[in-house]
PDB file of C-alpha atoms and ligand atoms in Angstrom:
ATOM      1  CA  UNK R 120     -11.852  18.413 -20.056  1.00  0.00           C
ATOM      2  CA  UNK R 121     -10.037  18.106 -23.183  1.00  0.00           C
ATOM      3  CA  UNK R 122      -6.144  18.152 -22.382  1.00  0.00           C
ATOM      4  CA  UNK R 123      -3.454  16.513 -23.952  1.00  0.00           C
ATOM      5  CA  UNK R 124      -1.331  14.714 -22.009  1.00  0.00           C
ATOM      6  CA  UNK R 125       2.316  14.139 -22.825  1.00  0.00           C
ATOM      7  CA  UNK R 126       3.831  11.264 -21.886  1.00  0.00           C
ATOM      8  CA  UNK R 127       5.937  10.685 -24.599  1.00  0.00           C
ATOM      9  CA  UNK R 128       9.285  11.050 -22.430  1.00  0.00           C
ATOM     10  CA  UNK R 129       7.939   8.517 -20.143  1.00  0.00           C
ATOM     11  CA  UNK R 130       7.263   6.130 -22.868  1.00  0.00           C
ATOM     12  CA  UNK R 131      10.688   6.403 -24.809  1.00  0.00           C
ATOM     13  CA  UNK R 132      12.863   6.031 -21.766  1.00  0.00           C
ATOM     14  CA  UNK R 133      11.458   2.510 -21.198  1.00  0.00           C
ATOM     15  CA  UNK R 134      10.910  -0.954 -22.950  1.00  0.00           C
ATOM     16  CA  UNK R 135       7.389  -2.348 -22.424  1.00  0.00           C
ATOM     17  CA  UNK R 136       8.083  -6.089 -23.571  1.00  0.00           C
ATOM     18  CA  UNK R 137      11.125  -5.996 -20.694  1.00  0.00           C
ATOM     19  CA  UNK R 138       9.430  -3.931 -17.802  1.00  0.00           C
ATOM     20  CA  UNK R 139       6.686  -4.418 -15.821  1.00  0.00           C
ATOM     21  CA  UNK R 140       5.751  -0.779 -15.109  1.00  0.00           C
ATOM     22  CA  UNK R 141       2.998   0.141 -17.031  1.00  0.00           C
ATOM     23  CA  UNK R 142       3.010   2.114 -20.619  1.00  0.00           C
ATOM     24  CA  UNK R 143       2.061   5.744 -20.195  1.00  0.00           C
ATOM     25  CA  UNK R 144      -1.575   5.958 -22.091  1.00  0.00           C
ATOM     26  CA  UNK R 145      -4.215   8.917 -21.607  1.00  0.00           C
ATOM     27  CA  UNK R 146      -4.690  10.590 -18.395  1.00  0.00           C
ATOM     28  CA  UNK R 147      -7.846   9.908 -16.079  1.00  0.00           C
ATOM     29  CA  UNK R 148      -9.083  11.812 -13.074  1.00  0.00           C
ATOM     30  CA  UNK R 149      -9.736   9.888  -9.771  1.00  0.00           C
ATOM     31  CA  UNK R 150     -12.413  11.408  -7.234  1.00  0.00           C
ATOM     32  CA  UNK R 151      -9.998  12.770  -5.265  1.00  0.00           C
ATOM     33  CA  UNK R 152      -6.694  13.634  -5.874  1.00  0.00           C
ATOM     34  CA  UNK R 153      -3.920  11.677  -5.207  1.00  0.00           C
ATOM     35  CA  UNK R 154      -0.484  11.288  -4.518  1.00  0.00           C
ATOM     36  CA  UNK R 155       2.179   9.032  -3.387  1.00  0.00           C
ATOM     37  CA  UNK R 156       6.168   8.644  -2.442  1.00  0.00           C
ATOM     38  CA  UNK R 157       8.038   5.700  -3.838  1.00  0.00           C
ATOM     39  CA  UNK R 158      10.982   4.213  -2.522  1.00  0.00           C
ATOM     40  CA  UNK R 159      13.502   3.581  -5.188  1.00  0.00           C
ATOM     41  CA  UNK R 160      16.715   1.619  -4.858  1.00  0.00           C
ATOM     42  CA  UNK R 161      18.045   2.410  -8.345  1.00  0.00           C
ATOM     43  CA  UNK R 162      21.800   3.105  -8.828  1.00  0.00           C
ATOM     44  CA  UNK R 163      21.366   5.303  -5.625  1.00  0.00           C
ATOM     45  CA  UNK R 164      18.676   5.104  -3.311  1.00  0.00           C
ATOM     46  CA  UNK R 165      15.799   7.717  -3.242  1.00  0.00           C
ATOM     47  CA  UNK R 166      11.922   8.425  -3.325  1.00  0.00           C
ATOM     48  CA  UNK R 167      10.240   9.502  -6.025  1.00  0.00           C
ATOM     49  CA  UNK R 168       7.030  11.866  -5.270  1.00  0.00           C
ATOM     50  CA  UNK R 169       3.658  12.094  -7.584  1.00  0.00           C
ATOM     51  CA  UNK R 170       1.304  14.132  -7.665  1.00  0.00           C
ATOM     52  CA  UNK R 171      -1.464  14.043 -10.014  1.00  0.00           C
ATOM     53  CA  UNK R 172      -2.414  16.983 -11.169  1.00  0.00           C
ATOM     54  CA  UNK R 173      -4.568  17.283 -14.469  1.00  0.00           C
ATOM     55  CA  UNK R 174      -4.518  14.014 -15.507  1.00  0.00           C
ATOM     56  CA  UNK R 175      -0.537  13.201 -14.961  1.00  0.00           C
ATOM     57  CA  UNK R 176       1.142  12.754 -12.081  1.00  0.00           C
ATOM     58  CA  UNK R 177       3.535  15.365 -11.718  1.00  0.00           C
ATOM     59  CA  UNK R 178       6.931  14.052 -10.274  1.00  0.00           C
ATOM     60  CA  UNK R 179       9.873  14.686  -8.924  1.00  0.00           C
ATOM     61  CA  UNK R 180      12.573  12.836  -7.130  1.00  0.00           C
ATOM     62  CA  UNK R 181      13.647  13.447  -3.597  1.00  0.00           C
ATOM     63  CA  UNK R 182      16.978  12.024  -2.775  1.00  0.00           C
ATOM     64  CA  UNK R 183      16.525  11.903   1.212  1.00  0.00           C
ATOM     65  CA  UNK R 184      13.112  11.614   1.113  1.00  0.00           C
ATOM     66  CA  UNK R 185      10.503  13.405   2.593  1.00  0.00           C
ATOM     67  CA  UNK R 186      10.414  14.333   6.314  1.00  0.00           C
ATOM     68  CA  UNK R 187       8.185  15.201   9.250  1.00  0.00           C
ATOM     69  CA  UNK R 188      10.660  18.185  10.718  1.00  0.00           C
ATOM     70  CA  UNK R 189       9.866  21.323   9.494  1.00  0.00           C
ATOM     71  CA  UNK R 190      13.443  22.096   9.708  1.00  0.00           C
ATOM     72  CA  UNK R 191      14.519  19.434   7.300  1.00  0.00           C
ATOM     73  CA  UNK R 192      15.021  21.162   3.545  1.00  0.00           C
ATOM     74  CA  UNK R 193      14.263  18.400   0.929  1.00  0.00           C
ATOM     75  CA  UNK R 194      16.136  18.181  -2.263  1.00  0.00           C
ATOM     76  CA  UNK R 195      13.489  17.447  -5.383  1.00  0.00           C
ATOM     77  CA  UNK R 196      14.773  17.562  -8.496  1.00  0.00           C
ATOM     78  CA  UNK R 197      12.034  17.430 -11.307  1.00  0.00           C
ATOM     79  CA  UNK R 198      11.621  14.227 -13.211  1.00  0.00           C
ATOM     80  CA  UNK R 199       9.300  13.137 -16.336  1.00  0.00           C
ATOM     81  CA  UNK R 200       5.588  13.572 -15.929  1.00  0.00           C
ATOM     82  CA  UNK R 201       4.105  10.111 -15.274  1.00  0.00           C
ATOM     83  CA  UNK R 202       1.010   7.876 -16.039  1.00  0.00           C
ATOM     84  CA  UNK R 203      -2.077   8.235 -13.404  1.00  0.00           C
ATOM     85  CA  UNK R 204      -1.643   4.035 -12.904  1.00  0.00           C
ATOM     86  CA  UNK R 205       2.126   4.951 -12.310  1.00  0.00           C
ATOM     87  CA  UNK R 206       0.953   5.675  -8.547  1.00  0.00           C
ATOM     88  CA  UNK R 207       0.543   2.517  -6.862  1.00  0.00           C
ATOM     89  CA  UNK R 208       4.123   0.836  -9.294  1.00  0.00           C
ATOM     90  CA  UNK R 209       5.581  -1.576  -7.015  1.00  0.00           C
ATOM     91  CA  UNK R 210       7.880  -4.206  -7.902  1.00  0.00           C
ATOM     92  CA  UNK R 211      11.520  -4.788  -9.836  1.00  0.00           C
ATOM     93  CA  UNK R 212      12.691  -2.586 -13.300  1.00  0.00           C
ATOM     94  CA  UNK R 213      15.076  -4.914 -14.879  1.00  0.00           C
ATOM     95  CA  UNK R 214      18.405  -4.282 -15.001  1.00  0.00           C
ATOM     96  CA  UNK R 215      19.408  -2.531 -18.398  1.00  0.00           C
ATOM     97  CA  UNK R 216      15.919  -0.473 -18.316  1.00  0.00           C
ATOM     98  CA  UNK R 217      15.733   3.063 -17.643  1.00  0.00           C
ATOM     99  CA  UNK R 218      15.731   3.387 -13.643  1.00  0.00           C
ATOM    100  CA  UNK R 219      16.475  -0.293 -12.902  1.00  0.00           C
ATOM    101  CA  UNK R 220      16.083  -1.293  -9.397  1.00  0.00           C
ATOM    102  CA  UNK R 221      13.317  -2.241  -6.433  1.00  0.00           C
ATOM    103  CA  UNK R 222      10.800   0.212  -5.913  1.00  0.00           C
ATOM    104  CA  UNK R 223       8.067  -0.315  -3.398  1.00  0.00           C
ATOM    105  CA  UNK R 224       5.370   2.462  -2.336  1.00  0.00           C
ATOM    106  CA  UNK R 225       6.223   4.304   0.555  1.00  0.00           C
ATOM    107  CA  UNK R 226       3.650   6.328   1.458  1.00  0.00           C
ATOM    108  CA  UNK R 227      -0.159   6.866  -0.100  1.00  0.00           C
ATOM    109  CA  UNK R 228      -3.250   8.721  -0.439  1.00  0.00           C
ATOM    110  CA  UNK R 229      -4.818  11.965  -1.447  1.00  0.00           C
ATOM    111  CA  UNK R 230      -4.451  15.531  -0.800  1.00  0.00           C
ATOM    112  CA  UNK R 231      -5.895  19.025  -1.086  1.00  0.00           C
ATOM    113  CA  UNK R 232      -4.393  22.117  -2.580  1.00  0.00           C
ATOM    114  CA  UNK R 233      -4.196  24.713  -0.069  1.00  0.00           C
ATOM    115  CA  UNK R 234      -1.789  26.949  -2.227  1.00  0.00           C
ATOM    116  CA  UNK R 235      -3.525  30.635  -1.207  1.00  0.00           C
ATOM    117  CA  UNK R 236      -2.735  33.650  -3.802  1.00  0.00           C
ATOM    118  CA  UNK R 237      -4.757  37.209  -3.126  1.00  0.00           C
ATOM    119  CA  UNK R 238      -7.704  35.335  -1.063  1.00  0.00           C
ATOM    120  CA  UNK R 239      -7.884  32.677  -3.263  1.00  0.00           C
ATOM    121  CA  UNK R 240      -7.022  28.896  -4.022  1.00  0.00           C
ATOM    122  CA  UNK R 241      -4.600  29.376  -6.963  1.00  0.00           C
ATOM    123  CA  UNK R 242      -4.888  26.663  -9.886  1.00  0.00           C
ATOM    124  CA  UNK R 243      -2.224  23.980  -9.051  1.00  0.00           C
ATOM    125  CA  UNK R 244      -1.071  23.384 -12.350  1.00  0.00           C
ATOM    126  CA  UNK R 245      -0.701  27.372 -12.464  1.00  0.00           C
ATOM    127  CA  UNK R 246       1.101  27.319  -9.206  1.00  0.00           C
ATOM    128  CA  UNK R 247       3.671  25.092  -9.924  1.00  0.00           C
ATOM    129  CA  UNK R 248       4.504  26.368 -13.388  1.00  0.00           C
ATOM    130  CA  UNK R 249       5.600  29.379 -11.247  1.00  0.00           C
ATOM    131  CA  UNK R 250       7.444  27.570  -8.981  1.00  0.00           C
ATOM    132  CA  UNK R 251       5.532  27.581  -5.641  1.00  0.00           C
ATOM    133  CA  UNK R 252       2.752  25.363  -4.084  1.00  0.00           C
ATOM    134  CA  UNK R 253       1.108  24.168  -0.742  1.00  0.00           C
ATOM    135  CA  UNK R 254      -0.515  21.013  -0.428  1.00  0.00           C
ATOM    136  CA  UNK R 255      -1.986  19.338   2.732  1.00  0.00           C
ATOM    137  CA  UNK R 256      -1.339  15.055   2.545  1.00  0.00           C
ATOM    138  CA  UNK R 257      -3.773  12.680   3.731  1.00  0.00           C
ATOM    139  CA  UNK R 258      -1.681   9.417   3.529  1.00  0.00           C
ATOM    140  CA  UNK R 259      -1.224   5.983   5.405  1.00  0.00           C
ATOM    141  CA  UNK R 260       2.066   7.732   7.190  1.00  0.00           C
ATOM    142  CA  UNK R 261       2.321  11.649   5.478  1.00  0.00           C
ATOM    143  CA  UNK R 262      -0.303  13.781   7.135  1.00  0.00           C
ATOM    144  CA  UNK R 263      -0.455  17.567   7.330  1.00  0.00           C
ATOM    145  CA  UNK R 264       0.569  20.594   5.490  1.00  0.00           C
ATOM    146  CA  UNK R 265       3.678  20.642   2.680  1.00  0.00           C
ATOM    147  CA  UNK R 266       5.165  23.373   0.834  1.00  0.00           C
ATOM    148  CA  UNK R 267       7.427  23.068  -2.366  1.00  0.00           C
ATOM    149  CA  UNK R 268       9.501  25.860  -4.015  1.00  0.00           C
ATOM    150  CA  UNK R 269      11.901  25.902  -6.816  1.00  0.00           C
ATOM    151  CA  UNK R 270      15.133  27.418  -5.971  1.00  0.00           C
ATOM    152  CA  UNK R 271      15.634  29.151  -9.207  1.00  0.00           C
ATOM    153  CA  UNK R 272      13.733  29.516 -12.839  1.00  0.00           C
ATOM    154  CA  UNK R 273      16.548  27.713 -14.686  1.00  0.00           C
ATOM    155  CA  UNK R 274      16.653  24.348 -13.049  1.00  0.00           C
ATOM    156  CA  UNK R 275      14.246  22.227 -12.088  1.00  0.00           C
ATOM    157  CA  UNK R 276      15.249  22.115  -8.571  1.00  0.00           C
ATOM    158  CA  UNK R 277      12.739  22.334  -5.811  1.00  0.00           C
ATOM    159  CA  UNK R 278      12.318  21.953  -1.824  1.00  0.00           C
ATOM    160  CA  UNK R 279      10.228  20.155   0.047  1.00  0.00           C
ATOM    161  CA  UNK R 280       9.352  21.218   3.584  1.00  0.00           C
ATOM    162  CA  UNK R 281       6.857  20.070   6.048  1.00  0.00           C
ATOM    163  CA  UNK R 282       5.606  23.113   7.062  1.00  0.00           C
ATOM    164  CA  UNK R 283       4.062  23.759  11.147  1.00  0.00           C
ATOM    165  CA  UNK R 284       1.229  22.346  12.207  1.00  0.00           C
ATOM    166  CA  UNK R 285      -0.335  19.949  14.439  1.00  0.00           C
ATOM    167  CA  UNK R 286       1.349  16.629  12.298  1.00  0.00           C
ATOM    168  CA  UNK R 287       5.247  18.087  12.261  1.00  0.00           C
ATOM    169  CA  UNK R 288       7.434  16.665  14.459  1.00  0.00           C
ATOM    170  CA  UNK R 289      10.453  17.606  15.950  1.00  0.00           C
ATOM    171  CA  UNK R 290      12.635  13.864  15.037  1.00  0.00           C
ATOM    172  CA  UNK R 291      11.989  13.410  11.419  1.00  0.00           C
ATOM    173  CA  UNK R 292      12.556   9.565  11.029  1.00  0.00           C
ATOM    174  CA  UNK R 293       9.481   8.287   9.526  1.00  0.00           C
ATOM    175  CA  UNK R 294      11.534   6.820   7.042  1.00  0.00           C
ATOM    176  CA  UNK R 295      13.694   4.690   9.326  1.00  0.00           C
ATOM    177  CA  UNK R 296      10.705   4.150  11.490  1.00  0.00           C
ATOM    178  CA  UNK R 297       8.443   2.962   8.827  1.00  0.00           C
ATOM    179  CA  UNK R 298      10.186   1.457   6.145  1.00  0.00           C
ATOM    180  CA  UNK R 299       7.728  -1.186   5.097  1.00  0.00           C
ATOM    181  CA  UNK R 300       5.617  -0.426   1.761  1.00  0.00           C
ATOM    182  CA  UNK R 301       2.075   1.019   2.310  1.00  0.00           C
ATOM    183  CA  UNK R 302       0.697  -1.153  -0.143  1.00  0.00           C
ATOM    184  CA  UNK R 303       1.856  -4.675   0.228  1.00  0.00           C
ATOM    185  CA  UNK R 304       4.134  -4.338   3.917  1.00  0.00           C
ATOM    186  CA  UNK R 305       6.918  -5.165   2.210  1.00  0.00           C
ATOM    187  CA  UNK R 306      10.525  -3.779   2.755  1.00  0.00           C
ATOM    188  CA  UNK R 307      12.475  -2.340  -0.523  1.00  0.00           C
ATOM    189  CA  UNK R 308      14.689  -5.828  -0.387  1.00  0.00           C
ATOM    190  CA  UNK R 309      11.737  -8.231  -0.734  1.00  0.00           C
ATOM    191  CA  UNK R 310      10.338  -6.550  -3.819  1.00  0.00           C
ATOM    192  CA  UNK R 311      10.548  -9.278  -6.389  1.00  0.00           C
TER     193      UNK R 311
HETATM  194 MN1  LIG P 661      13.156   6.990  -9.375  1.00  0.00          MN
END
């Protein structure tokens, strides 16, 4: 596949020789897809969610974080596309750098597209250009069926909701519950 992948506002909002997140280079495709939800204690606290799809990881930032209630309606606003090795960024952004603050990995894994249009899997890419997509998580605590939807064409606001099936539950606190990283089993204040 010959793509080009921008990462160019990625890059400029952050100092290399001061952070240790890594620089945003060319895009590479894992086996399976994959995603992940990052806890970030920046000037407020929330969790940033990637998904890589065609060589980036898509992203967006979820202020309460994702839950297990399908009734729950989660905030994600739309952030910079991010580097593939982005995914599994623990650790501390120094203060004075764009997004300072702990940030450990929440939550995880890979997952299928299961966004349906006439009788067929619709491109993903496609799907979320037009503001609508369904994606079913296999991660170390996110399992089950997801569907986000931007609430208008302007603004890059969208909502996440868990939608019904056999993994929803009724008390969404898998983020009080589980705080710990996924990675390391660490909780956002021992990042270092
Ligand atoms: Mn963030």
């Amino acid at each position: 596949m010959n793509r080009k992948y921008d990462l160019s506002a990625y890059n400029e909002k952050r100092d290399f020789t001061k952070t240790s997140e890594p620089p945003g280079t060319t895009g590479r495709s894992s086996e399976r897809l994959r995603f992940s939800f990052q806890k970030h204690a920046a000037s407020t606290l929330h969790y940033d969610f990637r998904l890589e799809v065609d060589g980036v990881l898509k992203s967006w930032a979820v202020p309460k974080g994702p839950s297990t209630n399908p009734q729950d309606k989660r905030l994600a606003i739309r952030t910079e596309d991010h580097p593939l090795n982005y995914i599994d960024f623990e650790g501390v952004i120094p203060e004075g750098s764009y997004g300072a603050g702990k940030v450990l990995v929440w939550d995880i894994g890979t997952y299928d597209n299961i966004t349906i249009k006439s009788g067929q899997l619709e491109d993903l890419n496609a799907a979320i250009k037009k503001g609508h997509f369904l994606i079913e998580l296999h991660g170390k605590k996110l399992n089950g069926s997801y569907a986000m939807t931007r609430m208008n064409d302007e603004e890059e606001q969208w909502l996440l909701v868990k939608m019904a099936d056999e993994n929803a539950q009724s008390q969404g606190r898998i983020l009080e519950e589980q705080p710990q990283s996924a990675i390391s089993g660490k909780l956002i204040e021992e990042m270092k």
